[in-house]
Coordinates of C-alpha atoms and ligand atoms in Angstrom, one line a residue:
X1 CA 12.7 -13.3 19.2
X2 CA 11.5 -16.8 17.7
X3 CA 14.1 -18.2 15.1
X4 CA 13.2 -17.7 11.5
X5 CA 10.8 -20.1 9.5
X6 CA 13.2 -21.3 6.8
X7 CA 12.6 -21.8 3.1
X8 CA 11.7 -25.6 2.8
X9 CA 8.9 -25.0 5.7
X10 CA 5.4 -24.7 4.8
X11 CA 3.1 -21.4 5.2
X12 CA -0.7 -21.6 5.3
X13 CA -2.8 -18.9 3.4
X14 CA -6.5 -18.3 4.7
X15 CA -7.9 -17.2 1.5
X16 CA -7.9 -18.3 -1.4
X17 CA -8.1 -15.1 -4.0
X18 CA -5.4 -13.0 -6.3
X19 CA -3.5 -11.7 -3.1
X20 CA -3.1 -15.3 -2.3
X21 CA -2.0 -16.1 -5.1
X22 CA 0.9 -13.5 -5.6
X23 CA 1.6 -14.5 -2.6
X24 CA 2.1 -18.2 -3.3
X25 CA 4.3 -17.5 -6.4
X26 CA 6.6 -15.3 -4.0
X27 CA 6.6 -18.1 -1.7
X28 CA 7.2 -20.8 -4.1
X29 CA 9.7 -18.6 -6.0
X30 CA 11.9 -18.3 -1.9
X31 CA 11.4 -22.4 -2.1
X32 CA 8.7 -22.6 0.8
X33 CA 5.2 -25.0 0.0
X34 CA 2.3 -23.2 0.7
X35 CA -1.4 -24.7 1.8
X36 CA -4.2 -22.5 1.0
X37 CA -7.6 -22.9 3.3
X38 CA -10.5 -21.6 1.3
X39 CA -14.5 -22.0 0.9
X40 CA -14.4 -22.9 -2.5
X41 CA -12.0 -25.1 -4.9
X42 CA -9.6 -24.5 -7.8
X43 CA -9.4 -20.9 -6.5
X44 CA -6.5 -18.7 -7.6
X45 CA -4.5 -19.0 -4.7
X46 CA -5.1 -22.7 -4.8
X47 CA -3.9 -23.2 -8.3
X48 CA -0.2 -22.5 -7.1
X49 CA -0.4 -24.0 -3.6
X50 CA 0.7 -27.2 -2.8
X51 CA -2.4 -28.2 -0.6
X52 CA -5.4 -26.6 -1.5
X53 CA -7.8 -26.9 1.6
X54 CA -11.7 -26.8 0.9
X55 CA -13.8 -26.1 3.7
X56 CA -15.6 -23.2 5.3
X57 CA -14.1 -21.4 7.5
X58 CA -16.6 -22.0 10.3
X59 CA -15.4 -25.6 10.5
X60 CA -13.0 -25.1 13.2
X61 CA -11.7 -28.8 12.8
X62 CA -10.2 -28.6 9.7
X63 CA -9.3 -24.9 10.6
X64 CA -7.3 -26.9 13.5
X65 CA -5.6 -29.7 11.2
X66 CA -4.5 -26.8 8.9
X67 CA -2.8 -24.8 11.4
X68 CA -1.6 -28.0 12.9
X69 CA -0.3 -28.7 9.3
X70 CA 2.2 -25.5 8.4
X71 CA 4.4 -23.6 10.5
X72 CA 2.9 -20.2 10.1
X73 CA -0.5 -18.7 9.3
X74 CA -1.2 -15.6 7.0
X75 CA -4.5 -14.3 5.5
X76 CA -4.9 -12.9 2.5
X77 CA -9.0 -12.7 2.6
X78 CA -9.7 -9.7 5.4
X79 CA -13.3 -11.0 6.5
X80 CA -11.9 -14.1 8.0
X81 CA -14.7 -14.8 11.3
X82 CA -12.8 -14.0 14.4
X83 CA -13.0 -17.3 16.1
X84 CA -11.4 -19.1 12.5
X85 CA -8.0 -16.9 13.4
X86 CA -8.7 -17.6 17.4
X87 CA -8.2 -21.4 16.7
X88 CA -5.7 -21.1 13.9
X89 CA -3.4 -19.1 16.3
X90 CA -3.6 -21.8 19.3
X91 CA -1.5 -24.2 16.6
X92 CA 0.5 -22.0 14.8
X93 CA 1.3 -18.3 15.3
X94 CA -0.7 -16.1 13.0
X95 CA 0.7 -13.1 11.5
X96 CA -0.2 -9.9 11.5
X97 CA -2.3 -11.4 14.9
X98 CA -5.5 -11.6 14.6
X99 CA -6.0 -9.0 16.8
X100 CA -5.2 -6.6 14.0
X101 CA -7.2 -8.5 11.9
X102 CA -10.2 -8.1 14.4
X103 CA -9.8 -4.1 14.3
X104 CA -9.8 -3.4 10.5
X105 CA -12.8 -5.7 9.7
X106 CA -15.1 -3.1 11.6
X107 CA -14.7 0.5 10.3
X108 CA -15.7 1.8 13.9
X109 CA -13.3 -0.1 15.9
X110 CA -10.6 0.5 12.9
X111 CA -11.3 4.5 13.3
X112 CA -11.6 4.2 16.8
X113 CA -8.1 2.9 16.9
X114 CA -6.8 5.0 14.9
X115 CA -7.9 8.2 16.6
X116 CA -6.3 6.2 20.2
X117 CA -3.0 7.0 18.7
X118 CA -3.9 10.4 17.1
X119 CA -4.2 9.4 13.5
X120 CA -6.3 12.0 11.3
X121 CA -9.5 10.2 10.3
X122 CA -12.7 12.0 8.7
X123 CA -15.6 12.9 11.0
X124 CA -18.3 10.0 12.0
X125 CA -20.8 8.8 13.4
X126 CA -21.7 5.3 13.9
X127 CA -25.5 3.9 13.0
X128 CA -27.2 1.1 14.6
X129 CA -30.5 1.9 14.1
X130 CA -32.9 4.8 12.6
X131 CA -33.3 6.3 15.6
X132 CA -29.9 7.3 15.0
X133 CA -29.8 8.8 11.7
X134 CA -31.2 12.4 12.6
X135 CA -28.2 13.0 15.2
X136 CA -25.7 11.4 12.3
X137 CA -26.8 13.9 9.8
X138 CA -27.1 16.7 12.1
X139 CA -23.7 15.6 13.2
X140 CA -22.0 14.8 10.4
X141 CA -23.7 17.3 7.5
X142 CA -24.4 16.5 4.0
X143 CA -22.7 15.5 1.8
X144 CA -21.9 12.2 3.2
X145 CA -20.7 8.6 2.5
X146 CA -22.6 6.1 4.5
X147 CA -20.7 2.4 4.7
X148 CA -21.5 -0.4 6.3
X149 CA -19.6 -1.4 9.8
X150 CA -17.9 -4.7 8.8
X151 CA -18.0 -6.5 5.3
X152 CA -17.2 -3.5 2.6
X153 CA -14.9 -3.9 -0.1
X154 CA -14.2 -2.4 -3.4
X155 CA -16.7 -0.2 -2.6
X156 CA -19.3 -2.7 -1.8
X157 CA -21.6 -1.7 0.9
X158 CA -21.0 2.1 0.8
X159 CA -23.3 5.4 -0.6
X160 CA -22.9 9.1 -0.9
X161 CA -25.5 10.7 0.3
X162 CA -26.7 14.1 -0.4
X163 CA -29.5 14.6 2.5
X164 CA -31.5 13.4 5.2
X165 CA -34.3 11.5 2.7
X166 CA -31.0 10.0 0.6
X167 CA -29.3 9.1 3.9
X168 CA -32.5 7.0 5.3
X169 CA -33.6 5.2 2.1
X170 CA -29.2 4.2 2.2
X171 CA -29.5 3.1 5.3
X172 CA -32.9 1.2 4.8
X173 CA -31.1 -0.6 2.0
X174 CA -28.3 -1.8 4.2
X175 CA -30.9 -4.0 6.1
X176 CA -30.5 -3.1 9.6
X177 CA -26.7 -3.5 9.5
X178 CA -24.5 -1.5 11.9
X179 CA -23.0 1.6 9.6
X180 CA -21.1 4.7 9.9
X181 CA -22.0 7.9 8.2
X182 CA -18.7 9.6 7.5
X183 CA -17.8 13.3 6.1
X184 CA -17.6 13.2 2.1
X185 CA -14.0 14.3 2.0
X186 CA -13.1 16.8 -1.0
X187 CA -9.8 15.1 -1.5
X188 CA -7.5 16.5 -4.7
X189 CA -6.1 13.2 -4.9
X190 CA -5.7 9.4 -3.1
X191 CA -2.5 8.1 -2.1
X192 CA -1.8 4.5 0.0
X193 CA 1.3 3.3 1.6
X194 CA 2.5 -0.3 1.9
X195 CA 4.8 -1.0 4.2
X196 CA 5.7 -3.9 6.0
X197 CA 7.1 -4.4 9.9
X198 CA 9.4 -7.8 10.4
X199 CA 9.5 -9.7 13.8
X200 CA 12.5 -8.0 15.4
X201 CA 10.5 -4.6 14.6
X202 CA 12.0 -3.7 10.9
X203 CA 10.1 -1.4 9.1
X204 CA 10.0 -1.2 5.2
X205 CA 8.1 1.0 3.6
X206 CA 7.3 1.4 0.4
X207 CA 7.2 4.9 -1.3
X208 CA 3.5 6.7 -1.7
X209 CA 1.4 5.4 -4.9
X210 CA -1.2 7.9 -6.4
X211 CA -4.3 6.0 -7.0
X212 CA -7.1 6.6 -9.4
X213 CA -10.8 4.7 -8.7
X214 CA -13.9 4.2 -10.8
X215 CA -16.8 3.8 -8.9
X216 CA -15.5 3.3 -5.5
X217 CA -12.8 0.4 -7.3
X218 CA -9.5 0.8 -7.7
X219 CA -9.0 1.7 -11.5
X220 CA -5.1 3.0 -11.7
X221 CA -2.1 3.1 -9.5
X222 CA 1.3 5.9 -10.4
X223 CA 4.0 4.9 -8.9
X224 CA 6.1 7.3 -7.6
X225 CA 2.7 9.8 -6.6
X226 CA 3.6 13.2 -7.9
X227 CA 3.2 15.0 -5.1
X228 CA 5.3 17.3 -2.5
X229 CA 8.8 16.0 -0.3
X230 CA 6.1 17.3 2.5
X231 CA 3.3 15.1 1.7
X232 CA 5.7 12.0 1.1
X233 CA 7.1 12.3 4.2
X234 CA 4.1 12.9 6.2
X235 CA 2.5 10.0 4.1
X236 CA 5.3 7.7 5.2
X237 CA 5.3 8.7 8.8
X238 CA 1.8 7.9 9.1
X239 CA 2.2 4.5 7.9
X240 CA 5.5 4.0 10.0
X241 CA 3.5 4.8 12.7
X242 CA 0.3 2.8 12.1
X243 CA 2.8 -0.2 11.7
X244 CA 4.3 0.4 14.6
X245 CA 1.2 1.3 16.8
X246 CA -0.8 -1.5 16.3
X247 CA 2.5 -4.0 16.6
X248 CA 2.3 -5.2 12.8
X249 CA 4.3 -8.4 11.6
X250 CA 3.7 -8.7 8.1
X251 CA 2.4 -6.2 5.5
X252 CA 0.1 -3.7 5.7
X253 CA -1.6 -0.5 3.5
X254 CA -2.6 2.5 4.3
X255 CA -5.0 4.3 2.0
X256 CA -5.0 8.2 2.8
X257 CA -6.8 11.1 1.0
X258 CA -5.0 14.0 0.1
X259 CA -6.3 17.7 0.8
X260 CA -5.7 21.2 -1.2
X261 CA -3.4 22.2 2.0
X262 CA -1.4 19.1 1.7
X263 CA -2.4 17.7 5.0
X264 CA -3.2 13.9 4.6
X265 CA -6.3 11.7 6.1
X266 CA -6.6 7.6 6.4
X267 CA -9.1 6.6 4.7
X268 CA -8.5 2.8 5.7
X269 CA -6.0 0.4 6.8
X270 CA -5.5 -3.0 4.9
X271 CA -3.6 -5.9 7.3
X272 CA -2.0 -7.4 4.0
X273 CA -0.6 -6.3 0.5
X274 CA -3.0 -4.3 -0.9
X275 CA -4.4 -3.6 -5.2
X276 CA -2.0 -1.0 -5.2
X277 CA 1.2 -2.5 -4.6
X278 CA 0.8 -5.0 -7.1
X279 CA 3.1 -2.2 -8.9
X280 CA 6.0 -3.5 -6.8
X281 CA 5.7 -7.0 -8.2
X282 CA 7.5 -5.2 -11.7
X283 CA 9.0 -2.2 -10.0
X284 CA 10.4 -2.6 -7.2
X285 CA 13.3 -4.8 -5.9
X286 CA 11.3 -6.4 -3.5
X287 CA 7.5 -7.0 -4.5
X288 CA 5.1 -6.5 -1.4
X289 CA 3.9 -10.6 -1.5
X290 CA 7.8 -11.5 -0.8
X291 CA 7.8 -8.7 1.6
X292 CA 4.8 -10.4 3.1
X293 CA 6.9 -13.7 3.2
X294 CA 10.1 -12.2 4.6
X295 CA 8.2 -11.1 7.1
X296 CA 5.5 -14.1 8.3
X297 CA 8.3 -16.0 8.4
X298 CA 10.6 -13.6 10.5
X299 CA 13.6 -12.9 7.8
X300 CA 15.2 -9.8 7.1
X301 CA 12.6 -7.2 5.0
X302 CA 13.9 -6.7 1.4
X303 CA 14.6 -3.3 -0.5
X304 CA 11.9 -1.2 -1.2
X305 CA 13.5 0.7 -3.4
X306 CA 12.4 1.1 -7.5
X307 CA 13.8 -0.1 -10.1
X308 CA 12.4 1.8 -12.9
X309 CA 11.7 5.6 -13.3
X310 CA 8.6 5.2 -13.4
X311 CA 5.4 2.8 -13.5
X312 CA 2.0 2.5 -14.1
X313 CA -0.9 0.1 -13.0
X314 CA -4.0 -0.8 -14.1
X315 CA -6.5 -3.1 -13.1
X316 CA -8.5 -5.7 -15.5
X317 CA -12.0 -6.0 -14.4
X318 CA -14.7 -8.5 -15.5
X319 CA -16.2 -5.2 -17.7
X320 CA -13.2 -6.1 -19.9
X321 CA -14.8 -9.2 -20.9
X322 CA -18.3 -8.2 -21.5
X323 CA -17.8 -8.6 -25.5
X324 CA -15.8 -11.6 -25.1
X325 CA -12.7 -12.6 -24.1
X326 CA -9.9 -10.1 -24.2
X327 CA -7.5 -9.6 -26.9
X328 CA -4.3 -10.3 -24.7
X329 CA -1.8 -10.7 -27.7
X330 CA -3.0 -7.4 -28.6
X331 CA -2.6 -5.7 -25.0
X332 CA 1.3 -7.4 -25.3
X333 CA 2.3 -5.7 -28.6
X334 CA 4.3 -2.8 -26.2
X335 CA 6.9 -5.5 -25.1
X336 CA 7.1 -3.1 -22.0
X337 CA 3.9 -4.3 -20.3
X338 CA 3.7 -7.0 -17.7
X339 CA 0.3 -9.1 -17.6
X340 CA -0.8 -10.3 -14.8
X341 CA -4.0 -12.7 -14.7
X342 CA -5.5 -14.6 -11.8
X343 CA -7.2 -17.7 -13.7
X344 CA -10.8 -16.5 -12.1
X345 CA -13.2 -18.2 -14.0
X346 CA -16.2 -16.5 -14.5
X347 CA -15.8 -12.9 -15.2
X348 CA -18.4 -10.2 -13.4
X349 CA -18.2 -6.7 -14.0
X350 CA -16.4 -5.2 -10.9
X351 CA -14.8 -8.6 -10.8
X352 CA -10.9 -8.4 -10.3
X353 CA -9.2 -10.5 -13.2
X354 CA -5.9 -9.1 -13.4
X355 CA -3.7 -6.3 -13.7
X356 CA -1.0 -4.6 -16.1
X357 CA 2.3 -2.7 -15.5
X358 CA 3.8 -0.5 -17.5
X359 CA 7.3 1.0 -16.8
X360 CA 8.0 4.3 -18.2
X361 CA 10.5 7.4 -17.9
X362 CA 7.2 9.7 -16.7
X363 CA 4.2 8.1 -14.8
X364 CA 2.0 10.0 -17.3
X365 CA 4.0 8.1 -20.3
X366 CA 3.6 4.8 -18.1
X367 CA -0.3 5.7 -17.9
X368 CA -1.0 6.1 -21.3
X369 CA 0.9 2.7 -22.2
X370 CA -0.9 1.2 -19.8
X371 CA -4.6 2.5 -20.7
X372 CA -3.8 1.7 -24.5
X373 CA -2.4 -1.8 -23.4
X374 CA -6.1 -1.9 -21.4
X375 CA -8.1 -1.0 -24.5
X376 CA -6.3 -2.7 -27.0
X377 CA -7.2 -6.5 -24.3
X378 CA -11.1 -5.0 -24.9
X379 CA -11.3 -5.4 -28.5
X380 CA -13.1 -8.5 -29.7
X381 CA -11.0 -11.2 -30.3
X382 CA -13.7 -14.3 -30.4
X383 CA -17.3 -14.4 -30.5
X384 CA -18.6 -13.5 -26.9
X385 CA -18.2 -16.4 -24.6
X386 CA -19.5 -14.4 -21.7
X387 CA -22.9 -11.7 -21.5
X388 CA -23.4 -10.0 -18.8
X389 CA -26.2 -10.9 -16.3
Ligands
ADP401 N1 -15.5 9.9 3.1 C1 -15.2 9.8 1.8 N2 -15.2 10.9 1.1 C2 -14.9 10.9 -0.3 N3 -14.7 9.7 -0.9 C3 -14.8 8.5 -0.3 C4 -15.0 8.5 1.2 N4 -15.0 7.3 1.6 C5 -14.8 6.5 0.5 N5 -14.6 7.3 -0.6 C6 -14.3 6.8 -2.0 O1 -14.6 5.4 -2.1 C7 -13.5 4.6 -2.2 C8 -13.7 3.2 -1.5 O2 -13.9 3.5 -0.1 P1 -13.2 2.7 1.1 O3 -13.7 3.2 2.3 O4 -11.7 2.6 0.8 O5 -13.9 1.3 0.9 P2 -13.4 -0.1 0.3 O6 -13.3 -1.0 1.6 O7 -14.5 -0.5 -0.5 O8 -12.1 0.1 -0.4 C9 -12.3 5.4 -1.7 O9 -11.1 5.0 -2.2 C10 -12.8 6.8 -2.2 O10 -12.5 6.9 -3.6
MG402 MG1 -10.5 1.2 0.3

């Protein structure tokens, strides 16, 4: 095993969004510098680094004199191009390798792999062109979510479909793009477990969150999930063994849907800490972005263990600022919540801003704190500065 990357040493991000920059402050707060590589400038990642590279990721020179610049390279952006990780990792060692990275950016070779090492996913059938939709349908039955291949996020790029003349004019819309048409799954609830894997083969998971979207985004996180010793168990298994099938160093999520019999399907994997563990940042002894640290840089993982009896999260969309900015003073009148902004500029709806946490002795006390926290940020506290387009 390689020796540790100390704290003093510097750690490149590729990326340069909130993930990024949680995982900066972790960083900086352990006493490492951290360069960010991104597209664009002042990003929020970049606002904490100590370099803040601009440049596409296509230019595989300065990709080069980044990697050639820190000792280890992490993402925290998923849609990194392939041959952007392929240089970074010929001067510095990448982690999780991109490899991994290369799997869950395609939703057929990410299901693929899971099925190789007998992990329950829900029925597809992969698209590449209309003359493939009849044998989907007939395959797959109605109803159905149709997602693009590569590219999707917070529900970007995905459809439920309902038949056959829904199916096609979903498909039509994607614009020729590779897609799979997967089973609608009549889940009762979601859960996802982070978890992270060291160098020497550590595993640290995190316990199961309950999560709650609004159309196809992540809208609430409960933390613990109320559900059965059986399902919690089975739900960390599953993610012990994803971290341990596809050789993880680093952190990783795995979203699962939850059935009426208790039995559990992934939904996705996510190579890196993930919307809903940004509850571990105020509950837990050891948030998932040091987590991600500890383990990039091959030290021991911390506790996963909670420190609270309970907590809630909830995410701040650009929505929240359609009527102007948010009334933050307001959302922090409950001393109990923890606000958590990323300095985006330019608020869209759908757009992640920010996020609160609420501890609380029930996770439905901590939700209810939490929504009225959230409501309390959308009242008007200044003329609008911001309309939606
Ligand atoms: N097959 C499905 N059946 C039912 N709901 C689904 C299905 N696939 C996705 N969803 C819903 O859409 C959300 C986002 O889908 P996901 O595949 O996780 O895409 P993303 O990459 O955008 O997170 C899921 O968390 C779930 O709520
Ligand atoms: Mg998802």
């Amino acid at each position: 095993m390689s020796a540790p990357i100390l704290p003093g040493a510097t750690i490149g991000v590729l990326g340069g969004g909130q993930l990024g920059r949680m995982f900066s402050l972790a960083a900086r707060n352990l006493g490492y510098h951290v360069n960010v590589f991104a597209p664009e400038d002042d990003t929020p990642a970049g606002q904490i680094a100590y370099r803040e590279v601009r440049a596409p990721y296509g230019d595989l020179d300065a990709v080069q004199r980044f990697a050639e610049g820190v000792e280890v390279v992490t993402f925290e952006f998923e849609n990194v191009p392939t041959e952007t990780v392929e240089v970074a990792e010929r001067f510095a060692p990448v982690r999780p390798a991109g490899a991994l990275l290369h799997m869950t950016q395609n939703r057929v070779r990410e299901k693929t792999g899971l099925l190789r090492h007998g992990l329950p996913v829900s029925p597809f059938a992969v698209i590449r062109s209309p003359a493939d939709l009849e044998s989907a349908a007939a395959q797959i039955g109605f109803p159905a979510v149709l997602k693009t291949a590569a590219w999707g996020y917070d529900g970007k790029g995905q459809r439920r479909v309902d038949d056959a003349a829904a199916l096609r004019a979903a498909y039509m819309r994607l614009g020729g793009a590779r897609a799979v048409l997967e089973r609608f799954v009549p889940f009762v609830g979601e859960l996802s477990v982070v978890g992270a894997r060291g160098l020497d083969g550590a595993v640290a998971l995190y316990e199961p969150v309950w999560n709650e979207h609004r159309d196809h985004i992540l809208d609430i996180t409960l933390c613990p999930a109320p559900i059965a010793d059986a399902v919690r168990s089975d739900a960390l298994e599953l993610a012990r063994t994803v971290l341990e099938a596809f050789d993880v160093v680093g952190v990783l999520c795995v979203e699962l849907f939850l059935l009426e019999d208790g039995s559990l399907i992934v939904n996705e994997l996510a190579p890196r800490p993930h919307n809903s563990g940004h509850v571990t940042i105020d509950a837990h002894v050891c948030s998932q972005f040091e987590q991600q640290v500890r383990a990039v840089c091959g030290l021991p993982l911390g506790s996963t263990a909670r420190r609270v009896r309970a907590a809630a999260m909830a995410n701040l969309l650009g929505d929240l600022w359609r009527e102007g900015d948010p009334c933050f003073a307001d959302a922090l009148k409950d001393p109990g919540v923890r606000l958590h902004l990323y300095a985006k500029s330019g608020p869209r709806p759908g757009r992640k801003m920010g996020h609160l946490t609420v501890a609380g002795q029930t996770i439905e006390e901590a939700r209810e704190r939490a929504l009225a926290a959230r409501t309390s940020a959308a009242c008007r506290c200044e003329e609008p500065s911001w309309t939606s387009s």
